Amino acid sequence: MKIKEGYKLCKVRDNSIVIAVGDTVMDFNGLVTLNETGEFIWKKLESGVSEDEIITAMTAEYGIDAATAKADFDEFTEKLKGANFIE
Amino acid sequence: MALYKIADIITEYRARGSMLRGRSEKYGIGDDVQPEISFDITDEEIISYRRKTPLLNDTEREYMIAGAKFYKELISFGGMMLHSSAVVLDGEAYLFSAPSGTGKSTHTSLWLQHFGDRAFILNDDKPAIRVTDNGIFVYGTPFSGKNDISENTGVPLKAVAVLSRGDVNTAKKLSEPQAIYSLLNQSVRPQEPVLMDCLMKTVERIITDIPVIAFSCNISEEAVITAYNAMRG
């Protein structure tokens, strides 16, 4: 699972925002706001970390069990797939 | 090539068509200074723009391309174009932003009626905003859309209202993500990641220092008063 090229995570004050850059600007003129967990997962995906490693990192970061972390991870990545952000 | 001072930036380009030349005229300066921005509008660019803009003539295309180039360069100078009608009241700029056809100019013309000599239109469609050490300023530019309604001056930015049509007049502050979206949505997004970072920094400064308001309005004097009260803070 990988974030498609052409999307960029920006920080504007406390807001984590994903916008398009490069040729993608032509296709995606929107903007997506991420919550804290979303930002955490996005950054890991961006740097090519595997699903299992991300879920382990989430349990450590947020003090949650693996099942909860996986549910959060799946929910978030489903949304990203729906928005065509990952391949 | 000729030199112009636009939004306090020394800009160099060659205006061949009457539209670009005419609207640029009052921004002209002497040629003994170094340009900070320099660009060309080539025949090839005008020709390739024909397909996208079948209803324009080449003079209008040259003007549009010059505007697009200037506003892209503006981003590196801590600035951004905001698609809006900018009215100045008592020396401060109030910006009404919305997609074309919503009624930005209709609303700001009501401000002129209501406030009389205290108000004027700074730029009716595409003012330049710049973040400077002395605060956030708005400038008139040669690039003002269909009508040439723009003044060659810069004034402090007071507030931004994102305008929509409504039966009654309401104004409320936008959340930060909404404000960010509204500003980006009525500007031009660069493709280059570096410029995008610059633009986001400018947006960040604007939403930090300036109220960004959701304003729904009808066409009435009450609409002016609602906006003014919400925006003057």
Short mmCIF file of N, CA and C in Angstrom, two decimals, chain B residues 78-170:
data_model
loop_
_atom_site.label_atom_id
_atom_site.label_comp_id
_atom_site.label_asym_id
_atom_site.label_seq_id
_atom_site.Cartn_x
_atom_site.Cartn_y
_atom_site.Cartn_z
N GLY B 78 5.76 35.89 -1.10
CA GLY B 78 4.86 35.86 0.06
C GLY B 78 3.49 36.41 -0.27
N GLY B 79 3.03 36.11 -1.46
CA GLY B 79 1.73 36.66 -1.85
C GLY B 79 0.82 35.62 -2.48
N MET B 80 -0.39 36.02 -2.70
CA MET B 80 -1.33 35.18 -3.43
C MET B 80 -2.43 36.04 -4.05
N MET B 81 -2.95 35.55 -5.17
CA MET B 81 -4.13 36.16 -5.76
C MET B 81 -5.34 35.58 -5.04
N LEU B 82 -6.30 36.43 -4.73
CA LEU B 82 -7.55 35.88 -4.24
C LEU B 82 -8.67 36.37 -5.16
N HIS B 83 -9.36 35.41 -5.77
CA HIS B 83 -10.46 35.75 -6.66
C HIS B 83 -11.56 36.38 -5.80
N SER B 84 -11.63 37.71 -5.89
CA SER B 84 -12.52 38.43 -4.97
C SER B 84 -12.70 39.87 -5.47
N SER B 85 -13.71 40.52 -4.93
CA SER B 85 -13.84 41.95 -5.14
C SER B 85 -13.37 42.64 -3.86
N ALA B 86 -12.40 43.55 -4.01
CA ALA B 86 -11.78 44.18 -2.85
C ALA B 86 -12.28 45.62 -2.73
N VAL B 87 -12.98 45.91 -1.65
CA VAL B 87 -13.43 47.28 -1.42
C VAL B 87 -12.63 47.87 -0.25
N VAL B 88 -12.20 49.11 -0.41
CA VAL B 88 -11.44 49.78 0.65
C VAL B 88 -12.38 50.73 1.37
N LEU B 89 -12.41 50.61 2.68
CA LEU B 89 -13.20 51.54 3.49
C LEU B 89 -12.28 52.14 4.55
N ASP B 90 -12.23 53.43 4.63
CA ASP B 90 -11.38 54.13 5.61
C ASP B 90 -9.96 53.58 5.61
N GLY B 91 -9.44 53.29 4.42
CA GLY B 91 -8.05 52.89 4.30
C GLY B 91 -7.74 51.43 4.56
N GLU B 92 -8.78 50.59 4.73
CA GLU B 92 -8.53 49.16 4.93
C GLU B 92 -9.34 48.36 3.92
N ALA B 93 -8.77 47.20 3.52
CA ALA B 93 -9.40 46.41 2.45
C ALA B 93 -10.29 45.30 3.02
N TYR B 94 -11.49 45.22 2.48
CA TYR B 94 -12.44 44.15 2.80
C TYR B 94 -12.62 43.34 1.52
N LEU B 95 -12.30 42.05 1.58
CA LEU B 95 -12.33 41.22 0.39
C LEU B 95 -13.56 40.30 0.40
N PHE B 96 -14.28 40.28 -0.73
CA PHE B 96 -15.43 39.39 -0.88
C PHE B 96 -15.10 38.37 -1.96
N SER B 97 -14.92 37.12 -1.52
CA SER B 97 -14.47 36.07 -2.41
C SER B 97 -15.61 35.12 -2.74
N ALA B 98 -15.68 34.70 -3.99
CA ALA B 98 -16.70 33.74 -4.42
C ALA B 98 -16.42 33.35 -5.86
N PRO B 99 -17.00 32.22 -6.30
CA PRO B 99 -16.88 31.88 -7.72
C PRO B 99 -17.54 32.95 -8.59
N SER B 100 -17.13 33.02 -9.86
CA SER B 100 -17.69 34.00 -10.78
C SER B 100 -19.21 33.86 -10.84
N GLY B 101 -19.87 35.01 -10.92
CA GLY B 101 -21.32 34.97 -11.08
C GLY B 101 -22.11 34.92 -9.78
N THR B 102 -21.42 34.89 -8.63
CA THR B 102 -22.13 34.80 -7.35
C THR B 102 -22.69 36.16 -6.93
N GLY B 103 -21.94 37.21 -7.25
CA GLY B 103 -22.42 38.54 -6.87
C GLY B 103 -21.44 39.33 -6.02
N LYS B 104 -20.14 39.07 -6.19
CA LYS B 104 -19.10 39.80 -5.45
C LYS B 104 -19.18 41.30 -5.75
N SER B 105 -19.14 41.61 -7.06
CA SER B 105 -19.11 43.02 -7.47
C SER B 105 -20.43 43.70 -7.12
N THR B 106 -21.52 42.97 -7.24
CA THR B 106 -22.82 43.53 -6.87
C THR B 106 -22.79 43.95 -5.41
N HIS B 107 -22.21 43.10 -4.57
CA HIS B 107 -22.18 43.43 -3.15
C HIS B 107 -21.25 44.62 -2.86
N THR B 108 -20.04 44.61 -3.45
CA THR B 108 -19.13 45.72 -3.14
C THR B 108 -19.65 47.05 -3.71
N SER B 109 -20.44 46.99 -4.80
CA SER B 109 -21.02 48.24 -5.30
C SER B 109 -22.04 48.80 -4.29
N LEU B 110 -22.65 47.91 -3.52
CA LEU B 110 -23.55 48.38 -2.46
C LEU B 110 -22.77 49.11 -1.35
N TRP B 111 -21.52 48.67 -1.14
CA TRP B 111 -20.67 49.36 -0.17
C TRP B 111 -20.40 50.80 -0.61
N LEU B 112 -20.15 50.97 -1.91
CA LEU B 112 -19.89 52.32 -2.44
C LEU B 112 -21.12 53.20 -2.23
N GLN B 113 -22.29 52.62 -2.48
CA GLN B 113 -23.53 53.38 -2.28
C GLN B 113 -23.70 53.78 -0.81
N HIS B 114 -23.45 52.80 0.07
CA HIS B 114 -23.70 53.03 1.49
C HIS B 114 -22.67 53.98 2.11
N PHE B 115 -21.40 53.79 1.78
CA PHE B 115 -20.34 54.55 2.45
C PHE B 115 -19.88 55.79 1.68
N GLY B 116 -20.29 55.88 0.42
CA GLY B 116 -19.95 57.08 -0.36
C GLY B 116 -18.46 57.28 -0.50
N ASP B 117 -17.98 58.49 -0.20
CA ASP B 117 -16.58 58.85 -0.40
C ASP B 117 -15.60 58.09 0.49
N ARG B 118 -16.12 57.44 1.51
CA ARG B 118 -15.22 56.68 2.41
C ARG B 118 -14.72 55.40 1.73
N ALA B 119 -15.35 54.99 0.64
CA ALA B 119 -15.04 53.68 0.06
C ALA B 119 -14.66 53.78 -1.42
N PHE B 120 -13.81 52.85 -1.88
CA PHE B 120 -13.55 52.70 -3.32
C PHE B 120 -13.18 51.24 -3.60
N ILE B 121 -13.30 50.86 -4.88
CA ILE B 121 -12.93 49.49 -5.26
C ILE B 121 -11.44 49.46 -5.57
N LEU B 122 -10.72 48.58 -4.87
CA LEU B 122 -9.27 48.45 -5.06
C LEU B 122 -8.99 47.56 -6.27
N ASN B 123 -9.71 46.45 -6.36
CA ASN B 123 -9.60 45.56 -7.52
C ASN B 123 -10.88 44.73 -7.50
N ASP B 124 -11.54 44.66 -8.66
CA ASP B 124 -12.88 44.09 -8.67
C ASP B 124 -12.90 42.58 -8.84
N ASP B 125 -11.76 41.97 -9.12
CA ASP B 125 -11.81 40.53 -9.39
C ASP B 125 -10.62 39.72 -8.91
N LYS B 126 -9.41 40.30 -9.02
CA LYS B 126 -8.22 39.50 -8.68
C LYS B 126 -7.18 40.34 -7.95
N PRO B 127 -7.45 40.81 -6.76
CA PRO B 127 -6.42 41.57 -6.04
C PRO B 127 -5.26 40.67 -5.63
N ALA B 128 -4.11 41.31 -5.41
CA ALA B 128 -2.94 40.59 -4.91
C ALA B 128 -2.84 40.82 -3.40
N ILE B 129 -2.65 39.75 -2.66
CA ILE B 129 -2.42 39.87 -1.21
C ILE B 129 -0.94 39.59 -0.97
N ARG B 130 -0.32 40.38 -0.09
CA ARG B 130 1.08 40.11 0.27
C ARG B 130 1.29 40.19 1.77
N VAL B 131 2.00 39.17 2.28
CA VAL B 131 2.40 39.16 3.68
C VAL B 131 3.74 39.90 3.76
N THR B 132 3.78 40.98 4.53
CA THR B 132 5.03 41.74 4.66
C THR B 132 5.38 41.88 6.15
N ASP B 133 6.57 42.44 6.40
CA ASP B 133 6.98 42.67 7.79
C ASP B 133 6.06 43.66 8.49
N ASN B 134 5.40 44.50 7.69
CA ASN B 134 4.52 45.52 8.26
C ASN B 134 3.06 45.09 8.31
N GLY B 135 2.80 43.84 8.01
CA GLY B 135 1.43 43.36 8.03
C GLY B 135 1.02 42.79 6.68
N ILE B 136 -0.26 42.48 6.57
CA ILE B 136 -0.77 41.87 5.35
C ILE B 136 -1.46 42.95 4.53
N PHE B 137 -1.01 43.10 3.26
CA PHE B 137 -1.51 44.16 2.39
C PHE B 137 -2.24 43.60 1.18
N VAL B 138 -3.13 44.41 0.65
CA VAL B 138 -3.83 44.05 -0.58
C VAL B 138 -3.53 45.14 -1.62
N TYR B 139 -3.30 44.72 -2.86
CA TYR B 139 -2.94 45.64 -3.92
C TYR B 139 -3.88 45.51 -5.12
N GLY B 140 -4.15 46.63 -5.74
CA GLY B 140 -4.75 46.60 -7.06
C GLY B 140 -3.67 46.21 -8.06
N THR B 141 -4.05 45.59 -9.15
CA THR B 141 -3.11 45.14 -10.17
C THR B 141 -3.72 45.41 -11.55
N PRO B 142 -2.92 45.28 -12.62
CA PRO B 142 -3.54 45.42 -13.95
C PRO B 142 -4.52 44.29 -14.24
N PHE B 143 -4.51 43.25 -13.42
CA PHE B 143 -5.29 42.05 -13.73
C PHE B 143 -6.56 42.03 -12.87
N SER B 144 -7.64 42.45 -13.48
CA SER B 144 -8.85 42.65 -12.68
C SER B 144 -10.09 42.06 -13.33
N GLY B 145 -9.89 41.10 -14.23
CA GLY B 145 -11.06 40.44 -14.81
C GLY B 145 -11.68 41.24 -15.94
N LYS B 146 -12.97 41.02 -16.12
CA LYS B 146 -13.68 41.59 -17.28
C LYS B 146 -13.57 43.11 -17.33
N ASN B 147 -13.81 43.76 -16.19
CA ASN B 147 -13.78 45.22 -16.17
C ASN B 147 -12.47 45.72 -15.61
N ASP B 148 -12.01 46.83 -16.13
CA ASP B 148 -10.75 47.39 -15.66
C ASP B 148 -11.01 48.26 -14.44
N ILE B 149 -11.38 47.60 -13.35
CA ILE B 149 -11.65 48.36 -12.13
C ILE B 149 -10.58 47.99 -11.12
N SER B 150 -9.55 48.82 -11.04
CA SER B 150 -8.45 48.53 -10.13
C SER B 150 -7.64 49.81 -9.91
N GLU B 151 -7.18 50.00 -8.69
CA GLU B 151 -6.37 51.17 -8.36
C GLU B 151 -4.95 50.72 -8.06
N ASN B 152 -3.99 51.55 -8.50
CA ASN B 152 -2.58 51.22 -8.26
C ASN B 152 -2.17 51.68 -6.86
N THR B 153 -2.60 50.92 -5.87
CA THR B 153 -2.24 51.25 -4.49
C THR B 153 -2.35 49.99 -3.64
N GLY B 154 -1.77 50.04 -2.45
CA GLY B 154 -1.85 48.92 -1.53
C GLY B 154 -2.35 49.39 -0.17
N VAL B 155 -3.23 48.62 0.45
CA VAL B 155 -3.76 48.99 1.78
C VAL B 155 -3.78 47.75 2.67
N PRO B 156 -3.79 47.94 3.98
CA PRO B 156 -3.84 46.78 4.89
C PRO B 156 -5.13 45.97 4.70
N LEU B 157 -4.98 44.66 4.80
CA LEU B 157 -6.14 43.76 4.70
C LEU B 157 -6.87 43.70 6.04
N LYS B 158 -8.16 43.98 6.02
CA LYS B 158 -8.95 43.97 7.25
C LYS B 158 -9.60 42.61 7.47
N ALA B 159 -10.30 42.11 6.46
CA ALA B 159 -11.01 40.84 6.61
C ALA B 159 -11.37 40.27 5.25
N VAL B 160 -11.62 38.96 5.25
CA VAL B 160 -12.06 38.28 4.03
C VAL B 160 -13.43 37.67 4.30
N ALA B 161 -14.37 37.88 3.40
CA ALA B 161 -15.67 37.21 3.50
C ALA B 161 -15.85 36.29 2.30
N VAL B 162 -16.26 35.07 2.58
CA VAL B 162 -16.56 34.12 1.51
C VAL B 162 -18.05 34.24 1.25
N LEU B 163 -18.38 34.80 0.10
CA LEU B 163 -19.75 35.24 -0.15
C LEU B 163 -20.58 34.14 -0.83
N SER B 164 -21.81 33.99 -0.36
CA SER B 164 -22.78 33.15 -1.07
C SER B 164 -24.11 33.87 -1.05
N ARG B 165 -25.01 33.46 -1.94
CA ARG B 165 -26.31 34.11 -1.99
C ARG B 165 -27.25 33.49 -0.97
N GLY B 166 -28.09 34.32 -0.37
CA GLY B 166 -29.07 33.79 0.58
C GLY B 166 -30.28 34.71 0.64
N ASP B 167 -31.34 34.22 1.24
CA ASP B 167 -32.54 35.07 1.39
C ASP B 167 -32.34 36.07 2.51
N VAL B 168 -31.64 35.63 3.55
CA VAL B 168 -31.37 36.55 4.66
C VAL B 168 -29.85 36.74 4.77
N ASN B 169 -29.46 37.76 5.52
CA ASN B 169 -28.04 38.08 5.66
C ASN B 169 -27.48 37.47 6.93
N THR B 170 -26.48 36.59 6.76
CA THR B 170 -25.84 35.99 7.93
C THR B 170 -24.33 36.03 7.75
#
